[in-house]
PDB file of C-alpha atoms in Angstrom:
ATOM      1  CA  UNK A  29      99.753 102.589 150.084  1.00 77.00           C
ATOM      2  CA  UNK A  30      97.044 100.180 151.002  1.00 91.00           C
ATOM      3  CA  UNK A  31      95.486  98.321 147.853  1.00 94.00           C
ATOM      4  CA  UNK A  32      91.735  97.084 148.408  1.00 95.00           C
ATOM      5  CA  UNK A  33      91.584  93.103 147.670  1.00 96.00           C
ATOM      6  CA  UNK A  34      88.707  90.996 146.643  1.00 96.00           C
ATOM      7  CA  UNK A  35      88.849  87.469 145.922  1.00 96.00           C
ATOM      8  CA  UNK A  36      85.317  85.642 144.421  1.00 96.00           C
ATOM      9  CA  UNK A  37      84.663  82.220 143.077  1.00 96.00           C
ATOM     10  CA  UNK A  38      82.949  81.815 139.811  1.00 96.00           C
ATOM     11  CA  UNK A  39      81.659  79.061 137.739  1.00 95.00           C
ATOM     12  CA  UNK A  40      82.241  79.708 134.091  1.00 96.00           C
ATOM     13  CA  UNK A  41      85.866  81.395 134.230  1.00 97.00           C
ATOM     14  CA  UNK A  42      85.538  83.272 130.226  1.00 97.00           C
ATOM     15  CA  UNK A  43      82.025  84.492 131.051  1.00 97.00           C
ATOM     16  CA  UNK A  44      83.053  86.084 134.235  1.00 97.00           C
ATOM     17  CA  UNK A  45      86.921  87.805 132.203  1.00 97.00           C
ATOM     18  CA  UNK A  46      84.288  89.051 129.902  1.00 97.00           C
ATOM     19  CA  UNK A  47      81.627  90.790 132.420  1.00 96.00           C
ATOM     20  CA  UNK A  48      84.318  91.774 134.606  1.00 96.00           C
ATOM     21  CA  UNK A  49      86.699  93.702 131.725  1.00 97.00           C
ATOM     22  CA  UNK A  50      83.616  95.250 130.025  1.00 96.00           C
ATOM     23  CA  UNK A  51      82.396  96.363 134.144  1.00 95.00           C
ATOM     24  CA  UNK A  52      85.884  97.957 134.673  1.00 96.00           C
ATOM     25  CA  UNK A  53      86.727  99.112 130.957  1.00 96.00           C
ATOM     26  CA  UNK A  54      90.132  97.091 131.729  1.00 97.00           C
ATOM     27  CA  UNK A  55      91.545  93.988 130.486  1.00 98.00           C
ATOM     28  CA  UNK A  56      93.347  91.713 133.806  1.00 98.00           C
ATOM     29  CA  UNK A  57      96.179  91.921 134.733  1.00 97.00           C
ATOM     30  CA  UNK A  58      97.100  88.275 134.754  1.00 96.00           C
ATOM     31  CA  UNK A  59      94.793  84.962 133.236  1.00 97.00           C
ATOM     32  CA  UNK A  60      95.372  81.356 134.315  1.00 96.00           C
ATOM     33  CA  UNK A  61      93.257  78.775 133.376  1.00 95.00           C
ATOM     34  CA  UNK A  62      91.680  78.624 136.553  1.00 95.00           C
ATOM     35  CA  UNK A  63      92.077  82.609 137.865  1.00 96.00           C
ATOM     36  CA  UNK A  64      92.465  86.131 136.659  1.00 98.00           C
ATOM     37  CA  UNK A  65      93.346  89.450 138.290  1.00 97.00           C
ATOM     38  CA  UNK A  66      92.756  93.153 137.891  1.00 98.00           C
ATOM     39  CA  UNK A  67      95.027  95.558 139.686  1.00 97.00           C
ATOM     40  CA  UNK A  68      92.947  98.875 139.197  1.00 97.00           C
ATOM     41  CA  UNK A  69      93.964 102.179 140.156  1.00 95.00           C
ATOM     42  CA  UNK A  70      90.198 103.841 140.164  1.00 92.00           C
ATOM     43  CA  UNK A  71      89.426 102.647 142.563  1.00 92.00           C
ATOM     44  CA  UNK A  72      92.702 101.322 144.038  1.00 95.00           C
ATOM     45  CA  UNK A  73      91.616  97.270 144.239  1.00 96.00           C
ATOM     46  CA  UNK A  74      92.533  94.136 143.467  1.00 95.00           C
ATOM     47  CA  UNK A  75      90.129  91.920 141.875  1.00 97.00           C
ATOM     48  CA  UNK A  76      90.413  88.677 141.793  1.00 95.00           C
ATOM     49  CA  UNK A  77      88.264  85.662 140.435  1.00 96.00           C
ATOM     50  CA  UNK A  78      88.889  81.825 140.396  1.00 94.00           C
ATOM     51  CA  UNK A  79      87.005  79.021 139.647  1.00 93.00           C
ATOM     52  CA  UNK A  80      88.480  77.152 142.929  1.00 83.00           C
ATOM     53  CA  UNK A  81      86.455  76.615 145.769  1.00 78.00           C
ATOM     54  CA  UNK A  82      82.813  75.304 146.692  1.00 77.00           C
ATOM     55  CA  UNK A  83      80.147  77.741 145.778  1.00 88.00           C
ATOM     56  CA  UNK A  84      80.083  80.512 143.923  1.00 93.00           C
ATOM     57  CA  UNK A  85      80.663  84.251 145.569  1.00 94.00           C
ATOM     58  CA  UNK A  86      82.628  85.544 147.730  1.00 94.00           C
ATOM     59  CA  UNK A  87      85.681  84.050 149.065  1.00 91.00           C
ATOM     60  CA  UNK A  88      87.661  86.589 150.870  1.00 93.00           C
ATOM     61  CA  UNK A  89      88.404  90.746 151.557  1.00 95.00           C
ATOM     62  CA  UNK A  90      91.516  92.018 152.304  1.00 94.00           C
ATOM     63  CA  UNK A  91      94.367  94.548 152.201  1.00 95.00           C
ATOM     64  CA  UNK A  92      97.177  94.586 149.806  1.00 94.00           C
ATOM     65  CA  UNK A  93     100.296  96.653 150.940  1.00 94.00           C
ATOM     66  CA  UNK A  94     103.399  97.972 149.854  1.00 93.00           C
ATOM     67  CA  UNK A  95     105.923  96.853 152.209  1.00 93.00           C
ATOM     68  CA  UNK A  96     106.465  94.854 155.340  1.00 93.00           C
ATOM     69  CA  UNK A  97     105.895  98.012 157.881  1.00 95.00           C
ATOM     70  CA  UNK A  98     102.201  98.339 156.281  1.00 94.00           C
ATOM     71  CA  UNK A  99     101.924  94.461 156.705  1.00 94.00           C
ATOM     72  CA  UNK A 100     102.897  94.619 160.629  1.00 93.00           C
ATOM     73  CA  UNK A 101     100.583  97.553 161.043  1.00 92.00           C
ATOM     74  CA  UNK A 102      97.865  95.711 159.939  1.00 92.00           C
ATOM     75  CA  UNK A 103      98.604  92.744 161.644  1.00 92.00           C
ATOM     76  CA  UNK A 104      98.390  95.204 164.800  1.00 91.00           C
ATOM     77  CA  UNK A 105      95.254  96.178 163.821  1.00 87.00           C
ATOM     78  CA  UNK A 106      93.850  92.794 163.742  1.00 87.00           C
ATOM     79  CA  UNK A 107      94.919  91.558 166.971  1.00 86.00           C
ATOM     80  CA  UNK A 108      93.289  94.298 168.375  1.00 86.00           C
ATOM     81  CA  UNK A 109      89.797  93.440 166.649  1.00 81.00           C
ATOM     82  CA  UNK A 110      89.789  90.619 169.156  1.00 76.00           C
ATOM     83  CA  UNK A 111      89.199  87.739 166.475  1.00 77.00           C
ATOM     84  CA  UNK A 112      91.545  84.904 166.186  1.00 83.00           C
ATOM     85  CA  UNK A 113      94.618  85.791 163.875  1.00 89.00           C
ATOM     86  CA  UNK A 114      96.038  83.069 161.252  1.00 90.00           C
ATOM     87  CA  UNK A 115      99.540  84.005 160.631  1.00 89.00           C
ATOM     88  CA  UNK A 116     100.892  82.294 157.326  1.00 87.00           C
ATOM     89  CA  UNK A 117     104.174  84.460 156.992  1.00 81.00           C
ATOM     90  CA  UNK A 118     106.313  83.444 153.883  1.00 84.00           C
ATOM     91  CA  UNK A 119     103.599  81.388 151.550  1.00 85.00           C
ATOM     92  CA  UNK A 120     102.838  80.968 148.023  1.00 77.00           C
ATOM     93  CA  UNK A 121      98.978  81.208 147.034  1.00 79.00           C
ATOM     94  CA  UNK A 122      97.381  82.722 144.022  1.00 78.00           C
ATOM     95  CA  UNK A 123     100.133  82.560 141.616  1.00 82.00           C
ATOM     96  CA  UNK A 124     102.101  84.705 143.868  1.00 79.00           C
ATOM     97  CA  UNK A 125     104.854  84.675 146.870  1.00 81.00           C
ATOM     98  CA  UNK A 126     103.870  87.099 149.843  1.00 89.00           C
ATOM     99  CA  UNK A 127     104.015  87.632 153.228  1.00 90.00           C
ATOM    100  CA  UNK A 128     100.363  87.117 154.788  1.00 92.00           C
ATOM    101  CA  UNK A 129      97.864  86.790 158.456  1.00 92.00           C
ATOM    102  CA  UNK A 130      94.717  86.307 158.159  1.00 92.00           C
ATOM    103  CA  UNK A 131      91.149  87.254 160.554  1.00 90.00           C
ATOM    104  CA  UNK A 132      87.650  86.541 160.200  1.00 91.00           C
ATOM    105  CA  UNK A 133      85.311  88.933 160.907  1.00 88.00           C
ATOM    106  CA  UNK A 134      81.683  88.138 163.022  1.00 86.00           C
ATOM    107  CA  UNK A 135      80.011  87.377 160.193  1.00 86.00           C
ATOM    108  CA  UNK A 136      82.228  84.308 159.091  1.00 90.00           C
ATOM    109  CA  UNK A 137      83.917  86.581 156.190  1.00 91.00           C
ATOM    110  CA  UNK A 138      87.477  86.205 155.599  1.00 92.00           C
ATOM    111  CA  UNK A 139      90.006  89.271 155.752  1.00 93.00           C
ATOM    112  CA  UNK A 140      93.622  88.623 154.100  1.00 92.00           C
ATOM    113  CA  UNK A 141      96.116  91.281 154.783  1.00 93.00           C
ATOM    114  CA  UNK A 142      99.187  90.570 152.328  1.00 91.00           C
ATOM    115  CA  UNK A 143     102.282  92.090 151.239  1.00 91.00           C
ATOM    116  CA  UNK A 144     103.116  90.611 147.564  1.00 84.00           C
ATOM    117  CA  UNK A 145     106.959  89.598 146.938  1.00 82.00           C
ATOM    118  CA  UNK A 146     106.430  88.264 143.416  1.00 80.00           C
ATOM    119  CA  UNK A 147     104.616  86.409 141.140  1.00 77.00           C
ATOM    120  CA  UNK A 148     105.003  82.740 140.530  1.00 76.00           C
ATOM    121  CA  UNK A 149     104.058  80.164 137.705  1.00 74.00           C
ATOM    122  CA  UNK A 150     101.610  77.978 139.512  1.00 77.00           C
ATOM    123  CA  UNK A 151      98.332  78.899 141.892  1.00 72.00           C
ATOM    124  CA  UNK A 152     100.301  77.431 144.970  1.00 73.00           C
ATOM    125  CA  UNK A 153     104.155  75.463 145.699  1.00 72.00           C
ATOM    126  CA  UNK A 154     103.345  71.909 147.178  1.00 64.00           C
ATOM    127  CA  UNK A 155     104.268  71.312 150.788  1.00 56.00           C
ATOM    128  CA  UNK A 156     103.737  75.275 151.347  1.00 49.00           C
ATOM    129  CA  UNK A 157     100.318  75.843 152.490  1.00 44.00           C
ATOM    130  CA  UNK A 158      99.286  75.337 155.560  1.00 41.00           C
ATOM    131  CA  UNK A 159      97.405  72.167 157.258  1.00 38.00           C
ATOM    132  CA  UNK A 160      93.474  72.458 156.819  1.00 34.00           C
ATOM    133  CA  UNK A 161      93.754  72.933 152.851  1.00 35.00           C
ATOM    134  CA  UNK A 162      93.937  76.855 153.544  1.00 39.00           C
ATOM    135  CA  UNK A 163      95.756  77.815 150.663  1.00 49.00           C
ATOM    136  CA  UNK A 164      93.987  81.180 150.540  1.00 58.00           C
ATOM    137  CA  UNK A 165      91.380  81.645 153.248  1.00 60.00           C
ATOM    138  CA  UNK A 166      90.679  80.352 156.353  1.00 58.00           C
ATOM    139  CA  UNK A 167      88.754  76.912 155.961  1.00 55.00           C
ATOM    140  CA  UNK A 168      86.627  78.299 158.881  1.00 47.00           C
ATOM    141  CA  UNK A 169      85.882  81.130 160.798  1.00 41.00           C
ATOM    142  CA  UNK A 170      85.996  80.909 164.951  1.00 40.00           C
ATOM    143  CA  UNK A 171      82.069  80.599 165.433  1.00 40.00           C
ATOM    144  CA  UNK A 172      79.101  79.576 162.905  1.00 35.00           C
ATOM    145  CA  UNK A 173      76.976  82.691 162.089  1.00 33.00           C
ATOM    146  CA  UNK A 174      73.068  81.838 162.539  1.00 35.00           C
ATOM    147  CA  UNK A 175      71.724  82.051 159.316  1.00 37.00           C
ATOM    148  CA  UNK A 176      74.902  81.283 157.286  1.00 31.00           C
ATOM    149  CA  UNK A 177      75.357  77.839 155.688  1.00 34.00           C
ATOM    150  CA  UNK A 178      79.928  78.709 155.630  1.00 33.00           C
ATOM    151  CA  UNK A 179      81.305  80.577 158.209  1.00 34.00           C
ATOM    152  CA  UNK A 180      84.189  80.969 155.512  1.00 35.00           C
ATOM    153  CA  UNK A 181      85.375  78.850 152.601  1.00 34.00           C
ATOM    154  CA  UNK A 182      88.576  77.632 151.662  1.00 36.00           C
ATOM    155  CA  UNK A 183      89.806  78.664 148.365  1.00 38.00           C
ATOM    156  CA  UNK A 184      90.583  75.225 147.165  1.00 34.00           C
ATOM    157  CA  UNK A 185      88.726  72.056 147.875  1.00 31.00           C
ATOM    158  CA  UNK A 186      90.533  69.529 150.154  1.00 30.00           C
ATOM    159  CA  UNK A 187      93.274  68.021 147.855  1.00 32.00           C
ATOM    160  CA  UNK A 188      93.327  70.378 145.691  1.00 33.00           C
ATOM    161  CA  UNK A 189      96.441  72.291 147.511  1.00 31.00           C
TER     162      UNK A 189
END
């Protein structure tokens, strides 16, 4: 079953636990110093915040799924859109291991579509994220949007992965 997924960076990590558990009447699910995650069942999502990245907002939408047969449908679904597919396969990001491809939609918004295979103890494994800095979204998206300053943002700032 399909999971919801949305990833936003924030500026005062405590401040944001605080409005976000009293909004969802639900403590996360996992804190880090620099991230925190709610796996809610009503509605099925999975909220995530972080203080990496550039500006504040959103970072990313995606799909969580169950196993690797959801994954691959999804991943048929996005070639189909017609947008240009980033294919990370095995990769640690977010203090987790998962299988993950990535497309970004017209409007320069990034959509992750991930299978999780378990957690880790750090946000990402040096030497396992791919060139660009992309340790969680796309760093761009294929085209600027008119009226956008970011196509798409990176969720850590170069060096940071």
């Amino acid at each position: 079953m399909k999971r919801f997924h949305v990833h936003i960076h924030v500026d005062d990590l405590a401040h944001s636990i605080a409005f976000y558990s009293r909004l969802f009447a639900a403590e996360p699910a996992r804190v880090e110093a620099d991230y925190a995650k709610w796996m809610l069942d009503d509605p099925r999502v999975n909220f995530a915040i972080s203080t990496r990245g550039d500006t504040p907002g959103l970072d990313h939408l995606g799909f969580q799924v169950d196993d690797a047969a959801e994954l691959a449908q999804l991943k048929s679904r996005a070639e189909s859109a017609d947008m240009a597919l980033l294919d990370e396969g095995a990769t640690s990001c977010c203090y987790a291991r998962s299988e993950k491809h990535w497309i970004t939609d017209p409007q320069g918004i990034a959509w992750e579509h991930f299978h999780t295979l378990g957690n880790i103890p750090v946000f990402n494994e040096a030497g396992k994220t791919p060139e660009a800095g992309a340790c969680c979204a796309p760093a761009a998206a294929p085209a600027p949007v008119p009226g956008r300053e970011k196509a798409a943002v990176a969720c850590c700032a170069p060096g940071q992965c």
